[in-house]
């Protein structure tokens, strides 16, 4: 008789945002006359940039002609896109990344979940707390996290690195030595960042203890302050200890189009084995590549017009973030984030858990956010709002909250 992967049975409930969707759908069904404003999930609302649309149309036309039709994409992705990434995301910042160190995918979420395929199951992971749930959940599915301790809302074999108001919502080097360290800056959900010297400490630490850093830079386009690194490879020695993941979802609005990439330098090794070659083998075996038309759209993001238009999109969302941050602060809430990231992290009113505050906002002012406890035990007592709504809805949501 066949057997299942029983690690799935250890997972508590459903995925965080699935749980939120179920609660909101139930409320909407019971209250069809209410206007719900959703500032919970980090999904974009602006249309794709004109340069991207033109590239999509052009690529679709190519697919309709025998002379320009494309079938399977190359394993690593088309060279035209990888070259654009190497030039604009790295060389422009003084970092040399070879195009065969860049792997095109259908998004950073997929890569952050799949990267565990190349690591042994007895590696111990360290995560920021709070953290993007995919890092922990996918490691739980693989059997790395031990048992779930419901009373503490944590896993027995995970090293949690608390990110609290006291440490500026940035993790400190852990007391226990991990094998794999997950870092996300600008951070989801807290919106926090670290300076280059602070990030250098993590690179030095990982190299010293022989750990690998999984660095999620999905929100680097939102960085506005000069002293914040856009890539971990701006730090000395990062190529021997770090894997970097990026997404087109938030910088160019590709949440429904799906495109991302992972960088694994050839200098990153486990003994004599290059992790680059392992990921290439996994990529070629389990993934048939992002569609040609989508990769052409990604290339257009790096064009002169594409860069200008996507920067306007980022500025639009960051203006929403300013509206949320300043509006909540004026209403007496303790808030952080929203400066280098499209997320605002706020304390729940005294005495309310994060899920109680979720229900209170939904039922009282019909605004949806994300409970902090869904991101980890240190997220309890906090709440995340996203700046990805429309400007009008963002203004209305904050006005509703200010009247509470």
Coordinates of C-alpha atoms in Angstrom, one line a residue, residues 115-303:
X115 CA 15.6 25.3 -3.0
X116 CA 15.4 22.8 -0.2
X117 CA 15.6 20.0 -2.8
X118 CA 19.4 20.4 -3.0
X119 CA 19.9 20.2 0.8
X120 CA 20.0 17.2 3.1
X121 CA 16.9 16.8 5.4
X122 CA 19.0 16.9 8.5
X123 CA 20.2 20.5 7.9
X124 CA 18.9 22.9 10.6
X125 CA 17.3 26.1 9.5
X126 CA 17.3 29.6 11.2
X127 CA 14.6 32.1 10.3
X128 CA 13.7 35.6 11.2
X129 CA 10.7 35.7 13.5
X130 CA 8.3 36.9 12.2
X131 CA 8.9 35.6 8.7
X132 CA 7.3 34.8 5.3
X133 CA 5.5 31.5 6.1
X134 CA 6.8 29.7 2.9
X135 CA 10.3 29.3 4.3
X136 CA 9.1 27.4 7.4
X137 CA 6.2 25.6 5.8
X138 CA 8.2 24.1 3.0
X139 CA 10.9 23.0 5.3
X140 CA 8.3 21.4 7.5
X141 CA 7.0 19.5 4.4
X142 CA 10.5 18.3 3.8
X143 CA 10.9 17.1 7.4
X144 CA 13.5 19.5 8.7
X145 CA 11.5 21.4 11.3
X146 CA 10.8 18.7 13.9
X147 CA 7.4 18.7 15.6
X148 CA 4.9 21.6 15.8
X149 CA 4.4 22.9 19.4
X150 CA 0.9 24.3 19.2
X151 CA 1.0 26.0 22.6
X152 CA 4.1 28.0 21.6
X153 CA 3.2 28.3 17.9
X154 CA 6.7 27.2 16.9
X155 CA 8.6 24.1 15.5
X156 CA 10.9 22.1 17.8
X157 CA 13.9 22.0 15.4
X158 CA 13.8 25.6 14.0
X159 CA 16.1 28.3 15.3
X160 CA 14.0 31.4 15.6
X161 CA 15.7 34.8 15.5
X162 CA 13.3 37.2 17.1
X163 CA 12.8 40.5 15.3
X164 CA 11.3 42.9 17.8
X165 CA 10.8 46.5 18.5
X166 CA 13.8 46.4 20.8
X167 CA 16.2 45.3 18.0
X168 CA 14.6 47.4 15.3
X169 CA 12.9 44.3 13.8
X170 CA 16.2 43.0 12.6
X171 CA 17.6 39.6 13.6
X172 CA 20.7 39.1 15.8
X173 CA 23.2 36.3 15.2
X174 CA 21.8 33.2 16.8
X175 CA 23.3 31.5 19.8
X176 CA 22.8 28.1 18.2
X177 CA 24.6 27.4 14.9
X178 CA 22.3 26.8 11.9
X179 CA 23.2 25.1 8.6
X180 CA 20.8 27.2 6.5
X181 CA 19.9 30.9 7.3
X182 CA 16.8 32.6 5.7
X183 CA 17.1 36.3 5.5
X184 CA 14.6 38.7 3.7
X185 CA 15.4 42.4 3.2
X186 CA 13.6 44.6 2.9
X187 CA 11.7 42.4 5.2
X188 CA 8.3 40.8 4.7
X189 CA 6.3 41.3 7.0
X190 CA 8.0 44.0 9.1
X191 CA 9.4 46.2 6.3
X192 CA 12.7 46.5 8.2
X193 CA 16.1 46.7 6.5
X194 CA 19.8 46.3 7.4
X195 CA 22.7 48.4 6.4
X196 CA 25.6 47.0 4.4
X197 CA 27.9 46.7 7.5
X198 CA 25.1 44.8 9.3
X199 CA 24.6 42.5 6.4
X200 CA 28.3 42.0 6.1
X201 CA 28.2 40.5 9.7
X202 CA 25.8 37.8 8.5
X203 CA 28.1 37.0 5.5
X204 CA 31.1 36.8 7.7
X205 CA 29.2 34.6 10.2
X206 CA 27.9 32.2 7.5
X207 CA 31.4 31.8 6.0
X208 CA 32.9 31.2 9.5
X209 CA 30.5 28.5 10.5
X210 CA 30.0 26.9 7.1
X211 CA 26.3 27.9 6.7
X212 CA 24.5 29.0 3.6
X213 CA 22.3 32.1 3.5
X214 CA 19.0 32.0 1.4
X215 CA 18.6 35.7 0.7
X216 CA 15.2 36.9 -0.4
X217 CA 15.5 40.3 -2.1
X218 CA 12.0 40.4 -3.7
X219 CA 11.4 43.9 -2.4
X220 CA 14.8 45.5 -3.3
X221 CA 13.2 47.9 -5.8
X222 CA 11.4 49.6 -2.9
X223 CA 14.7 50.7 -1.1
X224 CA 14.8 54.4 -0.9
X225 CA 17.7 55.0 1.6
X226 CA 21.3 55.1 0.3
X227 CA 22.9 53.0 3.0
X228 CA 20.8 49.9 2.3
X229 CA 22.2 47.2 0.1
X230 CA 20.1 45.9 -2.9
X231 CA 21.9 42.6 -3.1
X232 CA 23.8 40.5 -0.6
X233 CA 26.6 40.2 -3.2
X234 CA 27.5 43.8 -2.4
X235 CA 29.1 42.3 0.7
X236 CA 32.6 40.8 0.5
X237 CA 32.6 37.0 0.6
X238 CA 28.9 36.6 -0.2
X239 CA 29.5 34.5 -3.3
X240 CA 30.9 31.7 -1.1
X241 CA 27.9 31.5 1.3
X242 CA 24.8 33.1 -0.2
X243 CA 22.0 32.2 -2.7
X244 CA 19.9 35.2 -3.7
X245 CA 16.3 35.2 -5.0
X246 CA 14.4 37.9 -6.7
X247 CA 10.9 38.4 -8.2
X248 CA 9.3 40.5 -10.9
X249 CA 6.0 40.4 -9.0
X250 CA 6.3 43.5 -6.9
X251 CA 8.8 45.7 -8.8
X252 CA 7.0 45.2 -12.2
X253 CA 3.5 43.9 -11.2
X254 CA 4.0 40.3 -12.5
X255 CA 2.0 38.6 -9.7
X256 CA -0.4 37.2 -12.3
X257 CA 2.3 36.8 -15.0
X258 CA 4.9 34.9 -12.9
X259 CA 8.6 35.5 -13.3
X260 CA 11.6 35.4 -11.0
X261 CA 15.1 34.2 -10.7
X262 CA 17.7 32.8 -8.4
X263 CA 21.4 33.4 -8.3
X264 CA 23.8 30.7 -7.2
X265 CA 27.5 31.6 -7.6
X266 CA 29.8 28.9 -8.8
X267 CA 32.0 29.7 -5.8
X268 CA 29.4 28.4 -3.4
X269 CA 30.4 24.9 -2.5
X270 CA 29.7 22.0 -0.1
X271 CA 33.1 20.4 0.0
X272 CA 34.0 19.8 -3.7
X273 CA 30.4 20.1 -4.9
X274 CA 29.1 23.3 -6.5
X275 CA 25.6 24.2 -5.4
X276 CA 25.2 25.8 -8.8
X277 CA 25.5 22.4 -10.5
X278 CA 23.0 20.9 -8.1
X279 CA 20.4 23.6 -8.8
X280 CA 21.0 23.3 -12.5
X281 CA 20.4 19.6 -12.3
X282 CA 17.2 20.1 -10.3
X283 CA 16.1 23.0 -12.6
X284 CA 16.6 20.9 -15.7
X285 CA 14.8 17.9 -14.3
X286 CA 11.8 19.4 -12.5
X287 CA 11.2 22.7 -14.4
X288 CA 10.5 23.4 -18.1
X289 CA 11.2 27.1 -17.8
X290 CA 9.1 30.3 -17.7
X291 CA 7.3 31.0 -21.0
X292 CA 9.1 32.7 -23.8
X293 CA 6.5 35.5 -23.9
X294 CA 6.9 36.1 -20.2
X295 CA 10.7 36.2 -20.4
X296 CA 10.5 38.8 -23.2
X297 CA 8.2 40.8 -20.9
X298 CA 10.9 40.5 -18.2
X299 CA 13.5 41.8 -20.6
X300 CA 11.3 44.8 -21.3
X301 CA 11.4 45.7 -17.6
X302 CA 15.1 46.6 -18.1
X303 CA 14.5 48.8 -21.1

